[in-house]
Amino acid sequence: MHHIQYQKNELMVEGVAVADLVKRHGSPLYIYSAQTLIDHYQSLSQSMSPVDHRIHYAVKANSNLAVLKTLAKQGSQFDIVSAGELTRVLRAGGKAEHCTFAGVGKTDAEIEFALKEGIYSFIVESESELSRIDLIAKKLKVQAPVALRVNPNVDAGTHAKITTGTYDNKFGVNYEFVRGIYERAARKPNLWLRGIHIHIGSQITKAKPFQEAVRKMLPLVQELKDQFHIEFFDIGGGIGVVYDPALESGKASWWKKQKKPPLTPQLYADKLLPHLKKLKMTILLEPGRFLSANAGILVAQVIDVKEALSKRFVIVDAAMNDLARPSMYEAYHEIIPFKKSRAQLVSTDVVGPVCESGDTFCKNRPLPPVQQGDLVALMSAGAYGFTMAGNYNTRPMPAEILVKGTKARCVRKRQSLDDLLELETA
Ligand code: LLP
């Protein structure tokens, strides 16, 4: 969050005051820091520099065209999961040949579109998907580049809804089946066995599960390289970020108990590079959250403050439809006022206006007192924030702003009610 912080007691995104942006663009408002995206991209790329690697940013984390363009300019390539995401990459000036196409249910139309555009590789989820890709490639008279997603059966120790690498999950092909599938696929002339892929989950805060998965994969990857000349090993995304800075500063007792520092690109690289170097292959990484989470905030305005017998409710104009993570995963997002406060903290529930009790951003959290009209920022909202937003309760989607230095650009207009109703007929 280096570029989103208080300067002279006022919350700033790089060189621009949050309050000024809200004056101009209204609230709720997503604001992103371009420099933070760039710094995160560079630090990861730097840490992985001892091996030939490519960073395929997971577009699902934050797919705003300006965010994609900022990362593409740094040399980022892309992990996409739909024809829609591929279209975004192309509109942002990226190239299909720099994209891997993952996802557990690609339609024939999506496969055909990606093949015609010249995708770098499909990340294939089953043997039957391989057969469909082969048929479509035959029809188009091309060779389809493919890599199988292997489920290594490693527990990432993360939230159940975002763990993907165990046999309980719908993702990938069981490790034990992989050799047979490559052997059969090698006999299909319209398939080009280009790589192999794993992704064990998201918001993983320790290096160990990554290390375990990579170590388990090494002999298999080496074998497939020798036998089928595959050129890349995609180790997926999942690097966790710090959502609660109290943890980072070591203040929280939970973190002290762990006696471990938060996961950094350097720690991640230190654990994985000794294994990856041996392969002498191109290593692909698919980070989403690591690049964008702490590059963005969601700003909301206080609509009302309500005192109950046991607590205080702060009702803001952002809701679960704008930022789903707290209601969906009970995820922690730090909440801070736009003016630094030293007032005594009060136990507070910050809630949105949606008609569900789950529309709650935090419960019983000690926060500085705020009043109607004040602004608060929900921090670390740059990943899986806007991309998971919706129109529940007929609430228009917020605007998005990208700040670079002292310049701010509206990179997505606020949705109007007319926009929202445009596709409907009475
Ligand atoms: N690669 C694949 C195949 C994925 O499925 C994902 C995320 C990524 C890469 C990027 O993972 P990351 O580096 O961002 O952890 N909505 C949830 C997260 C869902 C992640 C889905 N897949 C959340 O808000 O926590």
Short mmCIF file of N, CA and C in Angstrom, two decimals, residues 84 86 131 175 219 282 306:
data_model
loop_
_atom_site.label_atom_id
_atom_site.label_comp_id
_atom_site.label_asym_id
_atom_site.label_seq_id
_atom_site.Cartn_x
_atom_site.Cartn_y
_atom_site.Cartn_z
N GLY A 84 -14.74 -13.17 -23.14
CA GLY A 84 -14.85 -11.78 -22.67
C GLY A 84 -13.50 -11.25 -22.20
N LEU A 86 -10.54 -12.37 -23.02
CA LEU A 86 -9.63 -12.24 -24.17
C LEU A 86 -9.92 -10.94 -24.93
N SER A 131 -10.16 -33.44 -26.54
CA SER A 131 -10.76 -33.97 -27.77
C SER A 131 -11.55 -32.89 -28.49
N TYR A 175 -3.31 -36.18 -10.83
CA TYR A 175 -1.89 -36.39 -11.11
C TYR A 175 -1.64 -37.77 -11.75
N PRO A 219 9.41 -34.43 -11.17
CA PRO A 219 9.74 -35.60 -12.00
C PRO A 219 8.81 -35.73 -13.20
N THR A 282 10.70 -22.63 -19.62
CA THR A 282 10.05 -21.34 -19.36
C THR A 282 9.04 -21.55 -18.23
N LYS A 306 -26.07 4.78 13.25
CA LYS A 306 -27.20 4.34 14.09
C LYS A 306 -26.66 3.70 15.35
#
